[in-house]
Tab-separated table of C-alpha atoms in Angstrom:
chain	number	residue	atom	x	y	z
Q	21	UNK	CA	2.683	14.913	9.100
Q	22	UNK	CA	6.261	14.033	7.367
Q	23	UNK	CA	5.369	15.860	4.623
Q	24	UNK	CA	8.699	18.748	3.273
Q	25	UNK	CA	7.831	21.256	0.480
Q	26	UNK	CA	10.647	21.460	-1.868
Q	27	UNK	CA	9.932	23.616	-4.954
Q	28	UNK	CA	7.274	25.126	-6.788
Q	29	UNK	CA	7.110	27.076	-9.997
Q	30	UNK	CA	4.650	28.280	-13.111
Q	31	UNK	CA	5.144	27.993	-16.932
Q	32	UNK	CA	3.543	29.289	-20.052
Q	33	UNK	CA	4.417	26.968	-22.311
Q	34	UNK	CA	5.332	27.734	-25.786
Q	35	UNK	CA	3.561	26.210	-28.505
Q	36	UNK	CA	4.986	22.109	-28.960
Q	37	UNK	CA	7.190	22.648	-25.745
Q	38	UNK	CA	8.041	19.287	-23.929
Q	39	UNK	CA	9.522	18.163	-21.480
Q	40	UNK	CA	11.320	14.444	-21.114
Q	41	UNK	CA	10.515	11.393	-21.165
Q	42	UNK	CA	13.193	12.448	-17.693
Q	43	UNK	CA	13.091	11.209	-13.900
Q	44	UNK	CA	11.479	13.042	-11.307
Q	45	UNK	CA	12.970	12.794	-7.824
Q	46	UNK	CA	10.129	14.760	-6.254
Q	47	UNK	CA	6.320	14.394	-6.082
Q	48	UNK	CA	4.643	17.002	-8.039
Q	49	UNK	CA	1.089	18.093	-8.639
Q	50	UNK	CA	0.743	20.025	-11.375
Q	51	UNK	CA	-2.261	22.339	-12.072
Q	52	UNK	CA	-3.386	23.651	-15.901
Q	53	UNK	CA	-4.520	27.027	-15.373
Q	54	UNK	CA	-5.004	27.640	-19.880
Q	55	UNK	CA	-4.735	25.149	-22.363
Q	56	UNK	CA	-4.117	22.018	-23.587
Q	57	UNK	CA	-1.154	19.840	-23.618
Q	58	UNK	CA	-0.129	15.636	-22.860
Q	59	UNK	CA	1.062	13.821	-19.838
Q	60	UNK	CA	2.765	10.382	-20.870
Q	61	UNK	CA	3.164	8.167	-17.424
Q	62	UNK	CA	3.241	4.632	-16.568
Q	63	UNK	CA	2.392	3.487	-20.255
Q	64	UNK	CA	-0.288	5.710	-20.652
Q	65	UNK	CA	-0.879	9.137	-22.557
Q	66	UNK	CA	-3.454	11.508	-20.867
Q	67	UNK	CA	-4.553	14.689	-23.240
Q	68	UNK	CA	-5.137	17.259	-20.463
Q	69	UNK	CA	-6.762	20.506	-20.848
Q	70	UNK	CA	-7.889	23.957	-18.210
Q	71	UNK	CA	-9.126	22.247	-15.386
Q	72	UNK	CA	-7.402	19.060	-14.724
Q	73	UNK	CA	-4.173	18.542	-13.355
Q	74	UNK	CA	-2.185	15.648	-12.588
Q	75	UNK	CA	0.638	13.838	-10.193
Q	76	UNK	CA	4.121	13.332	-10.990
Q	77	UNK	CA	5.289	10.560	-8.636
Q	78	UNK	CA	8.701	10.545	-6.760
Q	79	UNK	CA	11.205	8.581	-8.559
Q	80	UNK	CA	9.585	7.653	-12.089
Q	81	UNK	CA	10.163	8.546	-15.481
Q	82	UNK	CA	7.769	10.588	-17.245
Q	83	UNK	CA	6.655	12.905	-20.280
Q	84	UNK	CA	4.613	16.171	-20.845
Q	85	UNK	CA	3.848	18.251	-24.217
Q	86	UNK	CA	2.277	21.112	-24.310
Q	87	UNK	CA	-0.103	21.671	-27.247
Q	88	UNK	CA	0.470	23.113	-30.494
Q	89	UNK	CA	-2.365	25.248	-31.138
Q	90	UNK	CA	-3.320	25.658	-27.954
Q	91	UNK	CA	-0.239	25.307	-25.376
Q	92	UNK	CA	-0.893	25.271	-21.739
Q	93	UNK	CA	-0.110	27.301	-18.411
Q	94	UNK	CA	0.712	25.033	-15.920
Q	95	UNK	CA	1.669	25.326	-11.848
Q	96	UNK	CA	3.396	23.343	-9.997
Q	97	UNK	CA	4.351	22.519	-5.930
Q	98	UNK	CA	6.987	20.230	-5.328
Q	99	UNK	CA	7.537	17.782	-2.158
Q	100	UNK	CA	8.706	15.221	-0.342
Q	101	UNK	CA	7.960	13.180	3.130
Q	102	UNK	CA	7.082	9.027	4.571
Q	103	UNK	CA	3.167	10.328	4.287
Q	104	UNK	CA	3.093	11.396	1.086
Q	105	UNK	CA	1.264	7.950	-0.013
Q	106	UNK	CA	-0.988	8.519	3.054
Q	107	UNK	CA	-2.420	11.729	1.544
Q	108	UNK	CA	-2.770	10.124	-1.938
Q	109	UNK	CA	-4.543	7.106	-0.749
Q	110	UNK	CA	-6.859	10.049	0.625
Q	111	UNK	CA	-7.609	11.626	-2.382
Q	112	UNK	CA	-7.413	8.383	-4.491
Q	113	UNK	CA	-4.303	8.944	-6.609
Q	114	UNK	CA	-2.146	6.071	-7.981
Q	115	UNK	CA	0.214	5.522	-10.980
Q	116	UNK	CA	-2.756	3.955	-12.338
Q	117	UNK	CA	-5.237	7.280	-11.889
Q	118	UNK	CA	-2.798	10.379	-11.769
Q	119	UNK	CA	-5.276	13.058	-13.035
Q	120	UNK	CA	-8.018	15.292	-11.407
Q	121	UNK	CA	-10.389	17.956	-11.997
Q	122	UNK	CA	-11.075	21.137	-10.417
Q	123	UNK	CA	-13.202	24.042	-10.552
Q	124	UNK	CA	-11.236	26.978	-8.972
Q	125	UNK	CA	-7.602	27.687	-8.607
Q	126	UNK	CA	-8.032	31.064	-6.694
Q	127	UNK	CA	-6.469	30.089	-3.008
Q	128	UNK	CA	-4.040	28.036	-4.667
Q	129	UNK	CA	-3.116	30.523	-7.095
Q	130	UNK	CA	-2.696	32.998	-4.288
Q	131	UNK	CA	-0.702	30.424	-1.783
Q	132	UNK	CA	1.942	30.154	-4.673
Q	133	UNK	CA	2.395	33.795	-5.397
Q	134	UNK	CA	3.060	34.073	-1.407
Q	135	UNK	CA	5.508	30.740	-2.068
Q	136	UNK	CA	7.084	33.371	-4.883
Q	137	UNK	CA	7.379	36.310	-2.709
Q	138	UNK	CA	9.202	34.075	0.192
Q	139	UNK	CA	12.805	34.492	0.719
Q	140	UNK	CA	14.129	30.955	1.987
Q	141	UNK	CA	17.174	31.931	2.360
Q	142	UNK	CA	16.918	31.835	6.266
Q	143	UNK	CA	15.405	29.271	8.970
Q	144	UNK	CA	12.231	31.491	8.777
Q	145	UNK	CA	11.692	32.095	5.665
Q	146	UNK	CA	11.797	28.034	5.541
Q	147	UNK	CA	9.199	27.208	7.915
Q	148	UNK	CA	6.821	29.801	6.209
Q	149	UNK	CA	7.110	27.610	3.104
Q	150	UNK	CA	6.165	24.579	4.826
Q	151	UNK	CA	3.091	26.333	6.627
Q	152	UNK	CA	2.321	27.542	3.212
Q	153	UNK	CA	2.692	23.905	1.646
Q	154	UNK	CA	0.273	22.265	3.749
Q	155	UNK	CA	-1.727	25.096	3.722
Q	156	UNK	CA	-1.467	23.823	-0.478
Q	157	UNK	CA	-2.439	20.724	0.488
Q	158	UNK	CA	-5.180	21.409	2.536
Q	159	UNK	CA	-6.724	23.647	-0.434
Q	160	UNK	CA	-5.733	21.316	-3.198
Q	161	UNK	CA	-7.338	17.791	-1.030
Q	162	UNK	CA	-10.467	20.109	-0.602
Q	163	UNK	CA	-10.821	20.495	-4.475
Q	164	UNK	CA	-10.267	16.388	-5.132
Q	165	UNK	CA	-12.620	16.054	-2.755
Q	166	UNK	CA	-15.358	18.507	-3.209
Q	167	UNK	CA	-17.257	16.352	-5.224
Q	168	UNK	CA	-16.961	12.980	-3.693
Q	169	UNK	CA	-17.672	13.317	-0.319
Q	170	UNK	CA	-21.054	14.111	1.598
Q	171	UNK	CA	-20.211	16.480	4.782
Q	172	UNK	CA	-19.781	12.995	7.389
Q	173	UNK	CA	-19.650	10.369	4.560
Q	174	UNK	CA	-17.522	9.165	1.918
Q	175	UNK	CA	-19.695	8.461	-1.464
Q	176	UNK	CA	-17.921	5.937	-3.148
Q	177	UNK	CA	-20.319	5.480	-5.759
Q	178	UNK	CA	-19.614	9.353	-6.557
Q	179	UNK	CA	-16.116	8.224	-6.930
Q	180	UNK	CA	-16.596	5.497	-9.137
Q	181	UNK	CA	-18.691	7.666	-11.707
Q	182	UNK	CA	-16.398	11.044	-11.681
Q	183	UNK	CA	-13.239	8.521	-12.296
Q	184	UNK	CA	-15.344	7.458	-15.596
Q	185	UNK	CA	-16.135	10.741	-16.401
Q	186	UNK	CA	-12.594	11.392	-15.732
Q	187	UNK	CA	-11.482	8.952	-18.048
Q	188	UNK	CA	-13.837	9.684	-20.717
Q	189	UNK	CA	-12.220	13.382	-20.741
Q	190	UNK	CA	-8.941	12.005	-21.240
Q	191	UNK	CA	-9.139	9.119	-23.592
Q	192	UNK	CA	-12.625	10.729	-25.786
Q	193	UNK	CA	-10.063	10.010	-28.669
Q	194	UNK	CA	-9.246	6.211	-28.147
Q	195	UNK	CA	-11.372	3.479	-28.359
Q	196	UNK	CA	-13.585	3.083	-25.419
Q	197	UNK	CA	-15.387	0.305	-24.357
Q	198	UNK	CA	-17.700	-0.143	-21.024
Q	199	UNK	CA	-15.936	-3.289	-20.285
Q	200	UNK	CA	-12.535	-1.105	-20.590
Q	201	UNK	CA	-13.873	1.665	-18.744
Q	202	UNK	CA	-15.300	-0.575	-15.913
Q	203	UNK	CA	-12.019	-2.849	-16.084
Q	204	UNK	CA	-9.924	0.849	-15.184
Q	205	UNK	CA	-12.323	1.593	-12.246
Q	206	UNK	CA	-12.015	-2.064	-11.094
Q	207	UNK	CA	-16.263	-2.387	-11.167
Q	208	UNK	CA	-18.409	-4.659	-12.552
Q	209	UNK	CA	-19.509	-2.761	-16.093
Q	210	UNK	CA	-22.964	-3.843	-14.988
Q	211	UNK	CA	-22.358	-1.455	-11.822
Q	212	UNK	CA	-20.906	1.286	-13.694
Q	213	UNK	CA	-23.710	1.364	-16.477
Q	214	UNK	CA	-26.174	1.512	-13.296
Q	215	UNK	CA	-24.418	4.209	-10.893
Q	216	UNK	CA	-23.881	6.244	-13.830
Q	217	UNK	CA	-27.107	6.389	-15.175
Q	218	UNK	CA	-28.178	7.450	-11.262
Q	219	UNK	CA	-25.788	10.363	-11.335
Q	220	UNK	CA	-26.158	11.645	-14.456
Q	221	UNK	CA	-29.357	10.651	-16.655
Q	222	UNK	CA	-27.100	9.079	-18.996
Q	223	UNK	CA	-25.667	5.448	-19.139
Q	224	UNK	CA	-21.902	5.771	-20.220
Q	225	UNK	CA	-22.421	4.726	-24.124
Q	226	UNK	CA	-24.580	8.052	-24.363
Q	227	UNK	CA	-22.375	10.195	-22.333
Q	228	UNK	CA	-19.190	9.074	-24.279
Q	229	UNK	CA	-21.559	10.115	-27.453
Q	230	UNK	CA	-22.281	13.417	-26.534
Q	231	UNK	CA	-18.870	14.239	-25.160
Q	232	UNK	CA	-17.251	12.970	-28.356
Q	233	UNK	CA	-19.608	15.370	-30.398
Q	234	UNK	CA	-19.274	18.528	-28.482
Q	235	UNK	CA	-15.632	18.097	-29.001
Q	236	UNK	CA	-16.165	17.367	-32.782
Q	237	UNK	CA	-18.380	20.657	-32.951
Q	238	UNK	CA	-15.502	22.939	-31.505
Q	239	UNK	CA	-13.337	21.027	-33.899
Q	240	UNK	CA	-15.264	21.731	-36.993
Q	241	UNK	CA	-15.177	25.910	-36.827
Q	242	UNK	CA	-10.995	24.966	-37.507
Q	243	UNK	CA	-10.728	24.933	-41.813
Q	244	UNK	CA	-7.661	23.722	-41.830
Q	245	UNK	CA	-9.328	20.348	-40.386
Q	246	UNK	CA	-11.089	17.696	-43.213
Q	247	UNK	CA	-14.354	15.826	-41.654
Q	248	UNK	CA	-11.921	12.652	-41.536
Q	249	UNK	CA	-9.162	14.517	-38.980
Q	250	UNK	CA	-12.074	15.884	-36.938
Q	251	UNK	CA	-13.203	11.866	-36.822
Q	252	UNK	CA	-10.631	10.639	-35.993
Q	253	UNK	CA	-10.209	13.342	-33.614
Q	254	UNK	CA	-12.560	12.054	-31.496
Q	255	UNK	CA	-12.491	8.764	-31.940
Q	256	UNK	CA	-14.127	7.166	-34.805
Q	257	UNK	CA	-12.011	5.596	-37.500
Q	258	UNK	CA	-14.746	5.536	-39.422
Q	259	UNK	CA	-15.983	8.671	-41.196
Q	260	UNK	CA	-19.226	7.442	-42.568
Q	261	UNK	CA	-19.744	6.054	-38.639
Q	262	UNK	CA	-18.820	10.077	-37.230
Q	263	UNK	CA	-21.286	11.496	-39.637
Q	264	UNK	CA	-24.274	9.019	-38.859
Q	265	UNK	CA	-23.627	9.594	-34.748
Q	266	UNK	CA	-22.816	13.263	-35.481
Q	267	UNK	CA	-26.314	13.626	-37.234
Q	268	UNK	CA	-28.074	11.691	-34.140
Q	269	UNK	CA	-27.168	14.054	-31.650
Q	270	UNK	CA	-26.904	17.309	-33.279
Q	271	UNK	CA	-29.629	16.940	-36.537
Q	272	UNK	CA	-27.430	17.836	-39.389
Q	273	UNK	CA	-24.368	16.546	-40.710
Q	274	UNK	CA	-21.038	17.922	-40.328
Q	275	UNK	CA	-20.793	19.707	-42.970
Q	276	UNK	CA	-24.049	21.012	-42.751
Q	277	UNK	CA	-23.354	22.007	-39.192
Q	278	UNK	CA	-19.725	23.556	-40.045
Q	279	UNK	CA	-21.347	25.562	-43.207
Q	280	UNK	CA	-23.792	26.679	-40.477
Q	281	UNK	CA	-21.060	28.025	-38.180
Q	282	UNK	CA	-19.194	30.103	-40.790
Q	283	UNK	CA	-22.066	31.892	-41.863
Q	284	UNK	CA	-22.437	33.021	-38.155
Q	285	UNK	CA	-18.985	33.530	-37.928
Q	286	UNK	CA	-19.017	36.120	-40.885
């Protein structure tokens, strides 16, 4: 495979630290290990958090931010090759989907303090880097697809749902539609509402619901945030709106629920 490592690296970002909108020569995947931070690419912002990582693609312009209250530690493995785009068709990557999720980081973690430790200063030293980068990639295509893919069979309806999920992660704050949703998976929304009430109980409206108030729960134990900020927060423009849904799902309203926390914070 015509795949050539190039580079790899870790930050811990300080708070606000950014970096572009510049060009990237190199494919890079980039893994948050702690935090929270944004990815701007391809006319899209992603808000990206511990587990999820994304793809800087070869020769594009792009943007990342880490977060102010909460910056990120990121990774990163740089390379190059003609089958590149062969392994990201694999693993379903595009400039339209550049994001993933993982659960674990611990081979990976230890491949790039071996990466670290290398001295490539020699012809050896080289060729233990690119044994070690497709050792990377092995590890890192086993993560993407851990959870959409049976032991013989590719599950495409898995696919379909985690890139919704996904994409509900990401975008909680925006305005969401199922037609949106199903038009970024390139489904029917009919389909989507269906597979995703198979997989998960739920049907997307409900999911996107519960999502958007778990985040507006961890928001709410932050004083320095009104009701309206944590709203809009997670995507209602409408404070009156947040406080009915809030309610629905958790019982009380936000207040209520917030006055609840700080006496068990005390």
């Amino acid at each position: 495979m015509n795949i050539q490592y190039r580079y790899h690296g870790k930050q811990d970002c300080e708070p606000g630290y950014y970096w572009g909108p510049g060009y990237k020569e190199q494919y890079k995947i980039m893994f948050i290990h702690k935090g929270k931070g944004i990815y701007r690419f391809n006319d899209k912002t992603y808000a990206l958090e511990k587990g999820q990582g994304f793809l800087v693609f070869a020769d594009t312009v792009c943007y990342m931010k880490a977060d102010h209250d909460d910056p990120w530690v990121y990774s990163w493995f740089a390379f190059t090759g003609d089958d590149v785009e062969q392994l990201l068709e694999q693993v379903q990557l595009t400039p339209d989907y550049p994001i993933f999720s993982f659960s674990s980081l611990h081979k990976v973690d230890a491949y790039l303090e071996e990466l670290t430790d290398m001295d490539t200063g020699d012809l050896n030293g080289q060729l233990h880097c690119q044994s070690l980068l497709f050792r990377l990639l092995a590890e890192w295509t086993d993560l993407l697809l851990a959870d959409r893919q049976t032991p013989r069979s590719f599950r495409a309806k898995d696919v379909y749902v985690r890139k919704a999920m996904d994409y509900i992660h990401t975008n909680y704050s925006l305005k969401i539609t199922i037609s949106s949703l199903a038009q970024f998976i390139r489904i029917d929304r009919i389909y989507l509402s269906t597979l995703f009430k198979e997989s998960s109980g739920l049907s997307p409206q409900q999911y996107l619901l519960q999502f958007r108030i778990q985040k507006a729960c961890d928001l709410l134990v932050n004083p320095s945030l009104s009701i309206t900020d944590v709203s809009h927060s997670v995507g209602y423009n409408d404070p009156l709106l947040f406080s009915k849904m809030f309610k629905k799902v958790i019982g009380s309203s936000p207040t209520a629920y917030r006055e609840q926390r700080y006496r068990v914070l005390e």
